Amino acid sequence: MIFHEWSLIFFTVLAQTAVGGYLLVSANALISRHDEEKINSYKIPMFVLWALMGIGFMFSTLHLGSPLRAFNAFNRLGAAWLSNEVFFGAAFFAVGGLQWLLSVLNKGGLMAQKVLTIVAMLLGAIFMYAMIKVYMINTVPTWFNVYTPLSFLMTMVVAGLLLYQWIKVSADDDNAALHRYIVLIAIVAVAISVVVTLGKANLMGEIQTSITSASALVDGLANYLLLQVALLMLGLFIWAQPLISGKAVKPLNLALALVLVLTSELIGRGLFYSLHMTSGLPKF
Amino acid sequence: MKQLGFYIDSSKCTGCKTCQLACKDYRDLDVKRSYRRIYEYTGGGFVQDGDTWIQNDVFAYYLSIACNHCTHPACVQACPSGAMHKRDDNGLVLVDEDICIGCQHCANACPYGAPQFDKTRGIMTKCDGCIQRLSEGKQPMCVESCPLRALEFGDMSELREKYGLTADVAPLPPSSQTLPNIVIKLNKNSKPTGDTTGFLVNPKEV
Ligand code: SF4
Ligand code: SF4
Ligand code: SF4
């Protein structure tokens, strides 16, 4: 089984999806100079984005042995990456959530909303950076390599892009040209993502200490990898389907693709945690 | 600054696990948790020569490892709550059990398998160098229990003067990573750090 760290698997994948989606939606809104009315029209699909983020945070506290003391996680802000991750994640959620609230209530004026959006984008980006750094531990050879940032980034790009498109379609703010661009980028991103997955699998074959071989850590590693890639490809297929057959892009269609892509990402993240090992003796 | 640590005589250790059990008993640990663990590293085999099988570099030796109260503790660096901390006065690395949130990230980072998660209390625990006994002028329980007198505990500068600087041996990680406060007297069969000719015989026991 590769899901023993299920709470962290869900937390990291959902957070990366939400931040990836938020960065794209917000960049789009800023560049296209959305007015308050326009921003307001995104409120329902954006609620889904924040719900995903909220569920992610719930999972993150479930991971703790003593969740009532969760606030102690901030104690080493600036000194431990895990503290930084929790802090910037919470700040992203708070500032972005506030902006969403203002957009729903049509309050605060456009300028305030713009400022909040930019701040939330910055916080989200730092949150993602901190999340990567949490796992870059030099005593954990299976994490301390280029595939940790790459795979985290690809989750953000692929799932974030899909969530972005779903939000645009759900907010009735889409057009054929947009879909064409997105699907083209998606094909490239999925290709990179598969290369990253295979490159990582290859590296795992080489990591070995006196008592642990990375490739022996997961029973049926090859099958999981196959499933991960297959689900991603299937997701891409459904994602691109309307474009191929010349039909209108529907939210349901994209939602189905998103479920497949997220399942693939969850398997990939499950493998990530299952491939934990140290440079010496195994953890308890 | 004073730094306490262990001397581990792998040339004497027979892997009897008395230290592990003495610690478990004294600290009242459940089956899953062991503040001290005995790693049995074994390798080699037999090769056929005509009608007979002959030994081909068969080796085995034991390492009794608790927490090394490292000078660069990976656990402390990873800990978000500050519960895992290094004491200034004696160099011991301890868990403040009232602060720990049970995120277990210290256990991810430690390359010696020292942090032991207490599921029922939802917090991390580990070897504290028997700090309570030290304050009573006693030696740690594991050290006193060893029938082979293969463990010692004390000021690292004294232990290093007496026994040298060795802290690298398979299957331990390179000592440069965390600067563990241990001195090891090598078994004659010892393999260097990074050796891959052997394996851990007792993964379920550690
Ligand atoms: S042995 Fe592990 S738990 Fe102990 S101080 Fe070193 S890194 Fe920390
Ligand atoms: S389990 Fe406790 S001691 Fe270990 S890193 Fe988390 S908060 Fe720190
Ligand atoms: S010093 Fe004490 S707590 Fe640490 S291993 Fe020995 S007996 Fe156990």
XYZ file of C-alpha atoms and ligand atoms in Angstrom:
514
model
C 0.000 0.000 0.000
C 1.282 3.430 -0.903
C -1.310 5.529 0.927
C -0.145 5.363 4.551
C 0.553 9.133 4.401
C -2.903 9.765 2.894
C -3.437 13.035 4.769
C -0.241 14.601 3.427
C -0.891 13.148 -0.025
C -4.262 14.921 -0.204
C -2.968 18.102 1.415
C -0.047 18.620 -0.943
C -1.891 17.694 -4.140
C -4.977 19.789 -3.339
C -2.862 22.760 -2.256
C -0.783 22.643 -5.429
C -3.933 22.381 -7.534
C -5.597 25.306 -5.754
C -2.535 27.562 -5.887
C -1.837 26.673 -9.514
C -5.454 27.463 -10.413
C -5.467 30.654 -8.364
C -2.299 31.999 -9.966
C -3.745 31.480 -13.445
C -7.215 32.858 -12.713
C -5.723 35.892 -10.968
C -3.089 36.596 -13.599
C -5.865 36.382 -16.168
C -8.092 38.775 -14.197
C -5.288 41.289 -13.725
C -4.078 41.203 -17.317
C -7.595 41.381 -18.771
C -8.435 44.165 -16.308
C -11.534 42.511 -14.899
C -13.854 44.971 -13.186
C -15.722 44.254 -9.973
C -18.736 42.891 -11.770
C -16.581 40.506 -13.758
C -14.699 39.319 -10.684
C -18.035 38.827 -8.945
C -19.200 36.553 -11.757
C -16.437 34.079 -10.783
C -17.672 33.703 -7.227
C -19.180 30.222 -7.424
C -16.367 28.398 -9.232
C -13.853 30.291 -7.079
C -15.658 28.981 -4.026
C -14.845 25.489 -5.269
C -11.165 26.442 -5.490
C -11.141 27.704 -1.899
C -13.084 24.659 -0.774
C -10.374 22.442 -2.267
C -7.776 24.474 -0.396
C -9.786 24.268 2.817
C -10.181 20.503 2.531
C -6.442 20.341 1.929
C -5.758 22.166 5.184
C -8.138 19.889 7.037
C -6.127 16.943 5.807
C -2.897 18.618 6.905
C -4.077 18.869 10.506
C -5.335 15.280 10.459
C -1.736 14.287 9.877
C -0.681 15.651 13.262
C -0.437 13.424 16.304
C -1.543 16.355 18.474
C -3.814 18.490 16.252
C -4.974 20.638 19.187
C -1.488 22.081 19.322
C -1.409 22.821 15.592
C -0.511 26.447 16.258
C 2.888 25.359 17.575
C 3.709 24.661 13.932
C 4.371 28.402 13.556
C 6.974 28.425 16.334
C 9.978 28.193 14.077
C 8.831 30.590 11.371
C 11.870 31.670 9.412
C 13.970 28.797 10.782
C 12.149 25.610 9.728
C 10.617 25.157 6.288
C 7.656 23.288 7.707
C 6.796 26.359 9.802
C 7.193 28.546 6.714
C 4.974 26.241 4.696
C 2.170 26.300 7.252
C 2.462 30.058 7.719
C 2.454 31.022 4.056
C -0.244 28.465 3.295
C -2.478 29.910 5.987
C -1.690 33.466 4.845
C -2.521 32.577 1.238
C -5.803 31.082 2.367
C -6.665 34.084 4.547
C -5.792 36.849 2.061
C -7.185 35.025 -0.975
C -10.296 34.095 0.980
C -10.810 37.706 2.006
C -10.518 38.804 -1.588
C -13.111 36.197 -2.542
C -15.420 37.442 0.211
C -15.086 41.027 -0.996
C -15.825 39.922 -4.538
C -18.971 38.128 -3.390
C -20.176 41.132 -1.378
C -19.039 43.581 -4.052
C -17.317 45.566 -1.327
C -13.987 47.288 -0.886
C -13.574 48.593 -4.387
C -11.567 47.287 -7.303
C -8.244 48.638 -6.096
C -8.408 46.829 -2.737
C -9.364 43.600 -4.476
C -6.475 43.953 -6.900
C -3.997 44.526 -4.086
C -5.323 41.529 -2.164
C -5.132 39.401 -5.290
C -1.495 40.310 -5.901
C -0.597 39.710 -2.257
C -2.363 36.332 -2.312
C -0.515 35.382 -5.502
C 2.824 36.178 -3.855
C 1.895 34.298 -0.691
C 0.761 31.316 -2.779
C 4.049 31.259 -4.663
C 6.076 31.357 -1.429
C 3.795 28.656 0.002
C 4.657 26.409 -2.953
C 8.371 27.133 -2.611
C 8.282 26.328 1.106
C 6.386 23.103 0.409
C 9.212 21.981 -1.846
C 11.864 22.969 0.691
C 10.163 20.932 3.426
C 11.144 17.791 1.548
C 14.603 18.855 0.414
C 16.370 17.151 3.319
C 19.932 16.101 2.584
C 19.620 12.954 4.706
C 16.746 11.689 2.515
C 18.295 10.800 -0.860
C 14.985 9.844 -2.485
C 13.614 13.345 -1.795
C 16.790 15.402 -2.006
C 16.931 15.597 -5.778
C 15.626 17.662 -8.677
C 12.501 15.510 -9.079
C 10.917 16.835 -5.901
C 10.644 20.427 -7.188
C 9.909 19.214 -10.711
C 7.089 16.861 -9.769
C 5.543 19.371 -7.352
C 5.709 22.037 -10.052
C 4.130 19.763 -12.652
C 1.216 19.004 -10.321
C 0.681 22.753 -10.003
C 0.873 23.304 -13.751
C -1.224 20.372 -14.982
C -3.926 20.259 -12.298
C -3.864 24.051 -11.896
C -4.359 24.609 -15.614
C -7.279 22.225 -15.690
C -8.881 23.833 -12.636
C -8.353 27.247 -14.262
C -10.162 26.139 -17.392
C -12.964 24.593 -15.360
C -13.359 27.891 -13.491
C -13.437 29.892 -16.728
C -16.077 27.633 -18.266
C -18.142 27.534 -15.092
C -18.039 31.334 -14.899
C -19.213 31.466 -18.514
C -16.135 33.405 -19.504
C -14.630 31.141 -22.133
C -14.145 31.057 -25.884
C -12.818 28.675 -28.486
C -9.405 30.342 -28.766
C -8.854 30.044 -25.003
C -9.659 26.322 -25.096
C -7.285 25.773 -27.987
C -4.409 27.444 -26.153
C -5.098 25.617 -22.922
C -5.259 22.212 -24.546
C -2.050 22.867 -26.461
C -0.274 23.858 -23.240
C -1.843 20.863 -21.496
C -0.396 18.454 -24.045
C 3.086 19.897 -23.570
C 2.709 19.972 -19.766
C 1.492 16.384 -19.590
C 4.395 15.304 -21.784
C 6.859 17.026 -19.442
C 5.080 15.519 -16.464
C 5.463 12.006 -17.890
C 9.145 12.628 -18.597
C 9.602 13.802 -14.998
C 7.827 10.690 -13.669
C 9.970 8.369 -15.772
C 13.163 10.258 -14.971
C 12.377 9.968 -11.300
C 11.656 6.251 -11.584
C 15.003 5.864 -13.268
C 16.826 7.747 -10.528
C 15.136 5.607 -7.864
C 16.728 2.582 -9.485
C 20.124 4.051 -8.673
C 19.607 5.115 -5.064
C 20.930 2.551 -2.648
C 22.449 2.509 0.829
C 23.937 -0.388 2.791
C 20.518 -1.617 3.856
C 17.933 0.058 1.607
C 17.365 0.102 -2.149
C 14.894 2.765 -3.185
C 13.455 0.569 -5.923
C 12.598 -2.133 -3.374
C 10.670 0.210 -1.077
C 7.356 -0.153 -2.904
C 5.866 -3.484 -3.930
C 4.692 -3.253 -7.518
C 6.341 0.118 -8.128
C 6.201 -0.366 -11.898
C 2.454 -1.062 -11.792
C 1.752 2.070 -9.784
C 3.838 4.129 -12.202
C 1.962 2.626 -15.112
C -1.373 3.429 -13.480
C -0.210 6.969 -12.705
C 0.787 7.645 -16.307
C -2.287 5.880 -17.750
C -4.693 7.943 -15.633
C -2.904 11.132 -16.627
C -3.157 10.238 -20.318
C -6.812 9.302 -19.972
C -7.426 12.597 -18.180
C -5.706 14.470 -20.987
C -7.765 12.606 -23.551
C -11.043 13.589 -21.908
C -9.678 17.106 -21.388
C -8.917 17.495 -25.101
C -11.953 15.532 -26.283
C -14.275 18.517 -27.032
C -11.548 20.131 -29.088
C -10.872 16.975 -31.062
C -14.546 16.349 -31.825
C -15.333 20.052 -32.244
C -17.936 20.099 -29.458
C -18.560 22.746 -26.806
C -16.450 22.489 -23.654
C -18.644 21.609 -20.671
C -17.801 21.961 -16.981
C -18.752 18.331 -16.382
C -16.342 17.184 -19.042
C -13.496 19.122 -17.435
C -14.504 18.006 -13.947
C -14.208 14.381 -15.051
C -10.790 15.088 -16.536
C -9.795 16.798 -13.289
C -10.827 13.786 -11.226
C -8.663 11.544 -13.409
C -5.696 13.916 -13.324
C -5.971 14.337 -9.554
C -6.169 10.578 -9.044
C -3.008 10.219 -11.085
C -1.330 12.943 -9.012
C -2.455 11.319 -5.754
C -0.873 8.037 -6.820
C 2.310 9.872 -7.760
C 2.379 11.596 -4.367
C 1.655 8.307 -2.623
C 4.744 6.908 -4.293
C 6.701 9.984 -3.249
C 5.968 9.405 0.435
C 6.385 5.646 0.177
C 9.819 6.161 -1.314
C 11.046 7.887 1.818
C 14.318 6.472 3.080
C 17.298 7.924 4.879
C 20.976 7.912 4.040
C 21.483 5.501 6.930
C 19.101 3.652 9.212
C 15.357 3.367 8.514
C 12.825 5.462 10.425
C 10.785 3.705 13.111
C 30.479 23.731 25.620
C 30.062 20.315 27.106
C 28.848 17.591 24.778
C 27.691 14.232 26.036
C 27.685 11.152 23.852
C 28.180 7.408 23.576
C 31.070 5.057 23.045
C 29.968 1.925 21.217
C 32.275 -1.078 21.156
C 31.180 -3.075 18.115
C 34.107 -5.449 18.585
C 32.637 -6.620 21.897
C 28.914 -6.354 21.170
C 27.262 -9.750 20.726
C 23.890 -8.352 19.736
C 22.264 -9.684 22.898
C 19.920 -6.663 23.083
C 20.117 -6.360 26.853
C 20.657 -2.589 26.471
C 17.604 -2.263 24.244
C 15.432 -4.162 26.701
C 16.848 -2.444 29.777
C 15.951 0.877 28.160
C 12.495 -0.334 27.116
C 11.817 -1.545 30.618
C 13.158 1.552 32.348
C 11.352 3.949 30.007
C 8.239 1.773 29.896
C 8.140 1.605 26.087
C 5.548 -0.304 24.085
C 6.500 -3.012 21.614
C 6.817 -0.575 18.722
C 9.155 1.940 20.280
C 12.833 1.384 21.028
C 15.053 4.250 22.092
C 18.036 1.966 21.527
C 18.117 -0.434 18.617
C 20.601 -3.158 17.642
C 21.384 -3.322 13.937
C 22.821 -6.604 12.660
C 24.701 -6.122 9.418
C 25.535 -9.331 7.585
C 26.899 -10.332 4.223
C 28.942 -12.818 2.279
C 27.908 -16.347 1.425
C 29.106 -19.727 0.333
C 30.613 -20.717 -2.999
C 30.812 -24.222 -4.411
C 34.266 -25.618 -5.010
C 33.975 -29.094 -6.511
C 32.029 -31.131 -3.988
C 32.394 -28.749 -1.116
C 30.906 -25.410 -0.209
C 33.357 -22.929 1.154
C 32.787 -19.741 3.036
C 33.202 -16.620 1.004
C 33.790 -13.603 3.232
C 30.866 -14.303 5.541
C 30.617 -11.486 8.027
C 28.261 -10.168 10.662
C 28.489 -7.511 13.302
C 26.229 -5.490 15.547
C 25.763 -1.790 16.175
C 23.833 -0.582 19.202
C 22.441 2.830 18.261
C 20.171 5.173 20.237
C 20.206 8.922 19.538
C 23.624 10.382 18.837
C 22.765 13.839 20.163
C 24.301 15.168 16.962
C 26.192 18.425 16.675
C 24.229 19.214 13.493
C 20.960 17.464 14.326
C 18.825 16.953 11.204
C 15.821 16.378 13.480
C 16.104 19.805 15.113
C 16.454 21.509 11.752
C 13.267 19.879 10.463
C 11.120 20.440 13.555
C 8.498 23.195 13.088
C 7.488 23.534 16.740
C 10.891 23.750 18.359
C 9.981 20.748 20.512
C 13.068 18.971 19.218
C 15.920 21.024 20.596
C 19.570 20.789 21.508
C 20.557 21.723 25.039
C 23.336 24.264 25.451
C 24.657 22.925 28.747
C 25.230 19.267 27.841
C 24.581 18.985 24.106
C 21.750 16.480 24.518
C 19.025 16.601 21.867
C 15.644 16.359 23.579
C 11.928 16.469 22.731
C 9.839 18.913 24.715
C 6.775 16.697 24.978
C 4.524 19.614 25.899
C 5.244 21.434 22.632
C 5.526 18.626 20.065
C 2.638 18.537 17.574
C 3.403 15.008 16.419
C 4.104 15.895 12.787
C 6.905 13.303 12.702
C 9.042 15.371 10.369
C 12.050 14.910 12.692
C 11.789 11.180 12.066
C 11.829 11.822 8.321
C 15.086 13.722 8.649
C 17.069 11.704 11.214
C 19.342 9.243 9.391
C 19.775 7.084 12.519
C 16.134 6.084 13.072
C 16.250 7.627 16.536
C 12.900 9.469 16.895
C 10.198 7.016 18.003
C 6.592 8.107 17.534
C 4.269 7.514 20.470
C 0.925 6.771 18.795
C -1.181 6.819 21.935
C 0.052 10.220 23.087
C 0.423 11.616 19.558
C 3.909 12.947 20.163
C 7.492 12.117 19.333
C 9.741 10.509 21.914
C 13.337 9.359 21.893
C 16.504 8.711 23.868
C 17.264 11.617 26.177
C 20.559 10.242 27.425
C 18.737 9.228 30.601
C 18.949 12.838 31.729
C 17.026 12.022 34.896
C 19.567 9.392 35.952
C 22.427 11.711 35.029
C 21.067 14.314 37.440
C 21.176 11.651 40.140
C 24.811 10.993 39.325
C 24.026 7.664 37.655
C 24.965 6.289 34.239
C 22.277 5.657 31.568
C 20.339 2.419 31.985
C 21.541 0.929 28.692
C 25.178 1.524 29.574
C 24.852 -0.064 33.006
C 22.950 -3.070 31.701
C 25.439 -4.219 29.050
C 26.928 -7.563 30.132
C 29.832 -7.090 27.721
C 30.590 -3.551 28.881
C 30.361 -2.491 25.255
C 28.700 0.881 25.924
C 29.980 3.977 27.649
C 28.497 7.406 28.091
C 30.152 10.682 28.949
C 31.903 13.804 27.801
C 32.740 13.440 24.126
C 36.146 15.100 24.428
C 37.146 12.463 26.971
C 35.634 9.577 25.008
C 37.364 10.752 21.828
C 40.678 11.089 23.626
C 40.348 7.551 24.942
C 38.891 5.824 21.885
C 39.514 7.955 18.802
C 37.185 9.568 16.300
C 35.504 6.745 14.377
C 31.822 7.381 13.724
C 31.606 5.924 10.225
C 30.736 2.319 9.513
C 28.116 0.558 7.396
C 25.142 0.752 7.590
C 25.363 4.154 9.278
C 25.137 7.300 7.131
C 28.220 9.433 6.488
C 28.960 11.126 9.825
C 29.574 14.427 8.015
C 25.808 14.822 7.600
C 24.841 15.323 11.252
C 28.145 15.082 13.172
C 26.913 12.367 15.580
C 28.381 12.336 19.067
C 29.458 8.732 19.099
C 32.776 6.946 18.996
C 32.718 3.446 17.583
C 35.302 0.765 18.141
C 35.042 -1.199 14.943
C 34.388 -4.899 14.762
C 37.087 -6.725 12.814
C 34.486 -7.505 10.155
C 33.460 -3.890 9.757
C 32.596 -2.540 6.353
C 32.934 1.133 5.484
C 29.987 3.526 5.229
C 28.338 3.113 1.851
C 29.207 -0.589 1.633
C 26.551 -2.566 -0.226
C 27.804 -6.121 0.191
C 25.654 -6.777 3.248
C 22.107 -6.372 4.463
C 20.155 -5.721 7.628
C 19.218 -9.093 9.107
C 16.724 -7.852 11.668
C 14.607 -5.104 10.046
C 11.589 -6.059 12.199
C 13.546 -5.612 15.408
C 14.726 -2.057 14.866
S 20.599 10.850 15.962
Fe 18.828 11.641 14.845
S 17.401 12.246 16.452
Fe 19.412 12.062 17.422
S 20.276 14.132 17.297
Fe 21.026 13.008 15.522
S 19.559 13.539 13.917
Fe 18.574 14.059 15.852
S 7.085 15.291 15.759
Fe 7.372 16.838 17.364
S 9.579 16.890 17.716
Fe 9.256 15.877 15.744
S 9.369 17.474 14.194
Fe 7.198 17.292 14.723
S 6.876 18.771 16.370
Fe 9.100 18.480 16.204
S 20.556 6.622 27.401
Fe 18.660 6.020 28.465
S 17.030 6.590 27.026
Fe 18.933 6.568 25.847
S 19.035 4.505 24.991
Fe 20.164 4.464 26.932
S 18.665 3.787 28.432
Fe 17.514 4.430 26.633
